[in-house]
Coordinates of C-alpha atoms in Angstrom, one line a residue:
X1 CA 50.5 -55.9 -8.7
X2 CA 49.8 -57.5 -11.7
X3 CA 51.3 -60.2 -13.7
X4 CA 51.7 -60.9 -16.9
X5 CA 53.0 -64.1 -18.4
X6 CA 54.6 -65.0 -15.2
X7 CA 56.1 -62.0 -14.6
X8 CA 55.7 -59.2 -12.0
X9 CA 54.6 -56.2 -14.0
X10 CA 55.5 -53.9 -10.9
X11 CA 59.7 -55.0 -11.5
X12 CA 59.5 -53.7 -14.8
X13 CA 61.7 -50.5 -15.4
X14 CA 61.5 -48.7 -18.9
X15 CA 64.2 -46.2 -19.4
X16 CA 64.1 -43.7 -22.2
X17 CA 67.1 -42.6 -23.9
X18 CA 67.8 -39.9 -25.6
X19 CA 70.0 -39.8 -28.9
X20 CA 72.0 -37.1 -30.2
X21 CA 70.8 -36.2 -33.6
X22 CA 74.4 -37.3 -35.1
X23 CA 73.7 -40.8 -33.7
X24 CA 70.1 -40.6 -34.6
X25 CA 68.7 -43.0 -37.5
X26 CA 70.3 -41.9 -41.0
X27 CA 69.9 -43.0 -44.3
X28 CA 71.8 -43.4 -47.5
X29 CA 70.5 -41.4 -50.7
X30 CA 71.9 -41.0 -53.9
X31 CA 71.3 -38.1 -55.7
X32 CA 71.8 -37.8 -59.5
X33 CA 69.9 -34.4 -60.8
X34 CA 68.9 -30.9 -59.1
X35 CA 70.3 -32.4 -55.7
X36 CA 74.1 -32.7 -56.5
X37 CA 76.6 -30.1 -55.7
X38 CA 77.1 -27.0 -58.6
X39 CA 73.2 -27.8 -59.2
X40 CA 70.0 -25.6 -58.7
X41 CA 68.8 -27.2 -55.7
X42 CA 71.7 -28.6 -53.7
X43 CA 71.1 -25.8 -51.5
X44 CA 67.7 -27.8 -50.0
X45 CA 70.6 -30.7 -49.0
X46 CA 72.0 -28.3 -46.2
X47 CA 68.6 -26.5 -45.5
X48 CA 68.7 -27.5 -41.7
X49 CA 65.1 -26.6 -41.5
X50 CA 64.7 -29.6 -44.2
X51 CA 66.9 -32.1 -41.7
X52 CA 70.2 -33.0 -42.3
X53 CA 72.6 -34.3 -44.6
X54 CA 76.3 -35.2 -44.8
X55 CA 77.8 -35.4 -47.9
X56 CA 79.6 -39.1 -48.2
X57 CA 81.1 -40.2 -51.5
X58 CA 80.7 -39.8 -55.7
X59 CA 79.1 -42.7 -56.9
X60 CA 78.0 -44.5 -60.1
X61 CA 75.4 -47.5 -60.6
X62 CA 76.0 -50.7 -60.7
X63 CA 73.7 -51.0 -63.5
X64 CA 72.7 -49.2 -66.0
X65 CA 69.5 -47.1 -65.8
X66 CA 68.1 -44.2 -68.3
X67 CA 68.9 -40.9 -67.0
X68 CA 66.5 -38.5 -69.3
X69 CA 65.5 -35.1 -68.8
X70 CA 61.9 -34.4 -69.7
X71 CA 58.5 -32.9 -69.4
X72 CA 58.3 -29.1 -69.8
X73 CA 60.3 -28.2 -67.1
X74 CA 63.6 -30.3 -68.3
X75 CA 63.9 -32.2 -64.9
X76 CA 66.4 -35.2 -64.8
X77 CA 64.5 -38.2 -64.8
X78 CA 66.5 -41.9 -63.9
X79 CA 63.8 -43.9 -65.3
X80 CA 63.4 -47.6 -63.1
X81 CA 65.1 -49.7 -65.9
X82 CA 67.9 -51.4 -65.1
X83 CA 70.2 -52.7 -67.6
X84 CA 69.1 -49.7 -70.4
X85 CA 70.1 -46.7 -70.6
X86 CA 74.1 -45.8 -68.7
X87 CA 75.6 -46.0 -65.6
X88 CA 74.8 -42.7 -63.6
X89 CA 77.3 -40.7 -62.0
X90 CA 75.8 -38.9 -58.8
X91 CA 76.2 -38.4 -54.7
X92 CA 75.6 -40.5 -51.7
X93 CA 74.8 -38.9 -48.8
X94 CA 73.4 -39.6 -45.7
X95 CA 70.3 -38.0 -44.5
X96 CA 68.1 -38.0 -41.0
X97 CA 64.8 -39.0 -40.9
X98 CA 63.9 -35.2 -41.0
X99 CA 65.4 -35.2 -44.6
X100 CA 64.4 -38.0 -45.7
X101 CA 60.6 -36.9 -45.6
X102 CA 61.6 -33.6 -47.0
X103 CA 63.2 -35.5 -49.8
X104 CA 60.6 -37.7 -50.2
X105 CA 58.1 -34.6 -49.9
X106 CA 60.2 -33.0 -53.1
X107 CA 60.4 -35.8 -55.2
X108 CA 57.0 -36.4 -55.0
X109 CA 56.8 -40.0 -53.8
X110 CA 55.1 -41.7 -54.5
X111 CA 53.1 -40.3 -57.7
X112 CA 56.3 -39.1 -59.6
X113 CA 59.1 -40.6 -57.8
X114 CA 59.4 -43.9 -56.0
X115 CA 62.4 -44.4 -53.6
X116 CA 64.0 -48.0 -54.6
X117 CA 67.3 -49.3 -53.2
X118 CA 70.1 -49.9 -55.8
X119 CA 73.6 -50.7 -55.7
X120 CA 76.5 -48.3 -56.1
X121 CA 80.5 -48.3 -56.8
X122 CA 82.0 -45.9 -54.8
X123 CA 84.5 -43.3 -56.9
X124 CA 85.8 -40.9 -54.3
X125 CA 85.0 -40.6 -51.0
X126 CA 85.5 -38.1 -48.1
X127 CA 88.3 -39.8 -45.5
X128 CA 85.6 -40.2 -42.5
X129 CA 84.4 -43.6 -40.7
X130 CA 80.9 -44.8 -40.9
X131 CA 80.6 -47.0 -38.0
X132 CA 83.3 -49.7 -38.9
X133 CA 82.8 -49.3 -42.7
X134 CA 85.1 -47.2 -44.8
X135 CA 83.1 -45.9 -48.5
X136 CA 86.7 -46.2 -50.6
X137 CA 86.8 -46.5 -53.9
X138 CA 85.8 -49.2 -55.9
X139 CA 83.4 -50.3 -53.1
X140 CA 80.3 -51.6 -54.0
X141 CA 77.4 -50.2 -51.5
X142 CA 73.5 -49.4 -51.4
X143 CA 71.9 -46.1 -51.0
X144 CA 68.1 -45.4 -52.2
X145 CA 67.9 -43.4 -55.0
X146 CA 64.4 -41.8 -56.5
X147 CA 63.6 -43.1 -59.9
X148 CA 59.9 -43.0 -61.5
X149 CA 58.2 -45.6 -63.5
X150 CA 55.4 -43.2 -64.3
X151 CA 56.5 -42.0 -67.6
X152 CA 55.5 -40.5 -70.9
X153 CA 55.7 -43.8 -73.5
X154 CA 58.3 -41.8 -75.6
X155 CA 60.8 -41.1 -72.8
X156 CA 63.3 -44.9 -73.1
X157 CA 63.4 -43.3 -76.4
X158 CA 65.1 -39.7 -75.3
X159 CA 69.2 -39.2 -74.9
X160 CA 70.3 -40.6 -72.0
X161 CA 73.0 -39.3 -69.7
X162 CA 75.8 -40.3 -67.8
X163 CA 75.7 -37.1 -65.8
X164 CA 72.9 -34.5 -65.5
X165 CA 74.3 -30.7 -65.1
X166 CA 71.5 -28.3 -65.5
X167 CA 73.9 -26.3 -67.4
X168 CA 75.2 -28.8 -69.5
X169 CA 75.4 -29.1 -73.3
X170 CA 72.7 -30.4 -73.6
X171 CA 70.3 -27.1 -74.3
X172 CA 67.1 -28.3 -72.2
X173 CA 67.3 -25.1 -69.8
X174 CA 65.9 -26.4 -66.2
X175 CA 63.4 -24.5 -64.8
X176 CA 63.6 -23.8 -61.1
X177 CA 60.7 -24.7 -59.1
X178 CA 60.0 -20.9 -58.0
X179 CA 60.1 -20.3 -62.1
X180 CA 57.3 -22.3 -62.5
X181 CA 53.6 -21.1 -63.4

C-alpha cells in the first residue's frame, strides 16, 4: 500500500452521492426585461430543456440603476450604473446550474451582458421556505442580475424605467428573437 503524508492510502473510502435535482446547487437571478411573467420570453424560464427555475419573490433594487430599452430591436437594457437612473422593479428566481448557462447563453455574457450581484428588497413573495430563510417583504437579499456596460455613448441619456413591459406605453415595439433578420 502506499502512503501518503502519513497516511495509509489503502483505508481511504470515497463515497459518491447523489443529489436530487431539487437539492442540487441553485442560484438566485433577478430578472427585469423579456424574462418576467406576462413578457415575450418568460416561457424560456420553465423550458425544462433549458434547466429549471422556481419563481421566488417580486423585487426592486436597492439602488438605483438605468433601465433603457435600446438598439434596433427595443430590448430592455439595466445599464451597470448604480445610483442613476431608478429603482427597478423585477423577479427573483432561483435557477439550477442547467439554467443558469442557458441564461447566461441568452444574455450573451459576457460580450452584451455581464452577470453582477446586486442587492434587492423583497415586495411579495410566495409563502415557501428556503432552507431556514423566509424572502418576506421588506427583506433586503442578493440575487445576480444581468446588466451590460457595453453601451452606445447616448444610452444614460434615454428614458429610464421603473418597469419594462414590452407592451407598455412606451411605443418601442420589442422584437422577438425569432422576428429577427
Amino acid at each position: 500500500m502506499k502512503r501518503f503524508l502519513g497516511v495509509n492510502l489503502g483505508a481511504v473510502l470515497f463515497i459518491t452521492v447523489w443529489l436530487p435535482p431539487s437539492l442540487s446547487h441553485m442560484t438566485r437571478v433577478f430578472v427585469y426585461g423579456t424574462l418576467k411573467k406576462g413578457q415575450p420570453n418568460y416561457f424560456r424560464m420553465f423550458n425544462h430543456n433549458n434547466g429549471k427555475a422556481k419563481f421566488l419573490a417580486s423585487a426592486l433594487t436597492s439602488e438605483k440603476y438605468p433601465l433603457v430599452i435600446a438598439g434596433k430591436y427595443n430590448i430592455p437594457f439595466l445599464l451597470n450604473i448604480p445610483g442613476e437612473g431608478k429603482r427597478v422593479h423585477g423577479e427573483i428566481y432561483k435557477v439550477d446550474d442547467k439554467m443558469l448557462k442557458f441564461l447566461d447563453d441568452f444574455e450573451g455574457v459576457p460580450k452584451t451582458y455581464q452577470r453582477t450581484m446586486i442587492q434587492l428588497e423583497v415586495e411579495e413573495s410566495v409563502s415557501q421556505m428556503e432552507g431556514r430563510e423566509t424572502l418576506s417583504p421588506g427583506k433586503i437579499t442578493e440575487a445576480f442580475v444581468y446588466t451590460t456596460t457595453t453601451y452606445q455613448p447616448d444610452w444614460p441619456s434615454l428614458p429610464c424605467f421603473e418597469s419594462y413591459d414590452a407592451n407598455g406605453d412606451h411605443g418601442l415595439k420589442y422584437v422577438t428573437r425569432e422576428a429577427r433578420d
